[in-house]
Amino acid sequence: KAGVTQTPRYLIKTRGQQVTLSCSPISGHRSVSWYQQTPGQGLQFLFEYFSETQRNKGNFPGRFSGRQFSNSRSEMNVSTLELGDSALYLCASSPIPNLLTGQETQYFGPGTRLLVL
Amino acid sequence: GDSVTQMEGPVTLSEEAFLTINCTYTATGYPSLFWYVQYPGEGLQLLLKATKADDKGSNKGFEATYRKETTSFHLEKGSVQVSDSAVYFCALTRRVDSSYKLIFGSGTRLLVRP
């Protein structure tokens, strides 16, 4: 079974621009989460989507947004880029969460490395 | 709030040495616990998990036991290889309504010398 794929793998933008990152989950997985990884802040949760609905959101400004399509693919968008947005953006997918059995394991893609100049 | 604390790195070992990376957590309830590994230039790979107290997760020679009494989930391996050089992240899942999110430690870099 193919893993989580993310495109593009590398991206260079300038301040003030916007960017869209894409994530395709493992086949059959319906939950997609996004994380930001930086040397200073480590790994931080951005948001999670399930059945095209955002269910959870981390402590990030409104410039960070996302969406999920009916085929479970997800995109995240960052508007008005700032230097501090330079990071590795990781997408993770998981099966339908089962609150009784705890099937909440998340499987990560290779990430998109964004550099803002 | 929930948090994960890992030992600071880097940890430098010679090949075939014994590895321990400490991880302790603070959480309400009984979270599931995970170890993820990140090789240079790559994303995160699930290494092992444990979902309840006294569970032992194991994979590729790595082991970790969920210790509720000490709120710990230390990672161990009996004999490390150069190929184990990577950054290791301890994490727990925090349930938020009907879904989960991962809370990560700061990561511990392991360097194994031949």
XYZ file of C-alpha atoms in Angstrom, chain B:
114
model
C -1.569 20.723 29.668
C -0.201 17.505 28.236
C 3.510 17.424 27.523
C 6.408 15.130 26.684
C 9.969 15.548 27.932
C 12.914 13.822 26.308
C 16.550 13.686 27.239
C 18.683 16.252 25.472
C 20.962 15.093 22.743
C 22.992 14.407 20.906
C 23.596 10.914 22.159
C 26.806 9.524 20.683
C 27.475 5.788 20.866
C 29.798 3.283 19.314
C 28.338 0.525 17.158
C 26.926 -2.394 19.188
C 26.534 -0.255 22.325
C 23.348 -0.296 24.422
C 20.930 2.561 23.846
C 18.522 4.248 26.226
C 16.644 7.423 25.373
C 14.557 8.689 28.269
C 11.013 9.948 27.799
C 8.556 11.081 30.454
C 5.114 12.518 29.978
C 2.448 14.557 31.691
C -1.115 13.835 30.671
C -4.630 13.527 31.952
C -6.147 10.124 31.513
C -4.309 7.335 29.765
C -2.812 8.436 26.472
C -1.273 6.169 23.885
C 2.481 6.569 23.596
C 4.650 6.476 20.497
C 8.217 6.611 19.311
C 8.818 8.069 15.871
C 12.165 8.223 14.061
C 13.288 10.834 11.543
C 16.219 10.096 9.251
C 18.061 13.023 7.652
C 15.953 14.811 5.068
C 12.919 12.624 5.640
C 9.572 12.693 7.408
C 8.632 10.761 10.522
C 8.385 6.991 10.625
C 6.450 5.179 13.319
C 8.900 3.045 15.283
C 6.666 1.561 17.976
C 3.638 2.269 20.124
C 1.923 1.224 23.342
C -1.689 1.918 24.147
C -2.032 0.980 27.832
C -0.050 0.618 31.014
C 2.577 -2.156 31.063
C 2.306 -2.642 27.287
C 5.654 -3.134 25.581
C 6.066 -1.847 22.047
C 8.843 -3.335 19.944
C 10.164 -3.069 16.409
C 13.528 -3.549 14.666
C 15.238 -4.383 17.966
C 13.890 -1.283 19.721
C 11.651 -1.630 22.775
C 9.755 0.668 25.104
C 7.449 -0.130 28.023
C 4.514 2.065 29.076
C 5.134 2.748 32.781
C 2.139 4.490 34.323
C 3.635 4.646 37.815
C 6.667 6.616 36.595
C 4.884 8.215 33.579
C 7.719 7.054 31.372
C 8.230 5.409 27.984
C 11.981 4.992 27.633
C 13.359 3.708 24.323
C 15.987 0.939 24.444
C 18.002 -1.120 22.006
C 20.532 -3.744 22.931
C 22.999 -3.189 20.104
C 22.869 -0.080 17.918
C 24.058 0.137 14.330
C 25.387 3.047 12.312
C 22.124 2.968 10.361
C 20.217 3.835 13.573
C 21.662 7.357 13.469
C 18.614 9.615 13.355
C 16.419 11.854 15.500
C 13.994 10.048 17.788
C 10.727 11.629 18.935
C 8.587 10.476 21.822
C 4.919 11.432 21.512
C 1.517 10.951 23.094
C -1.948 11.276 21.665
C -4.266 13.799 23.172
C -7.914 13.123 22.589
C -9.827 16.195 21.495
C -13.555 15.512 21.176
C -13.849 12.718 18.605
C -10.318 12.868 17.265
C -6.711 12.837 18.374
C -3.648 14.973 17.987
C -0.023 14.100 18.661
C 2.042 15.987 21.208
C 5.754 15.533 20.624
C 8.870 15.800 22.695
C 11.726 17.928 21.427
C 13.536 15.001 19.850
C 16.835 13.300 20.671
C 19.548 13.032 18.037
C 21.415 9.717 18.044
C 24.804 9.414 16.375
C 26.320 5.947 16.106
C 30.016 5.750 15.202
C 31.522 2.690 13.487
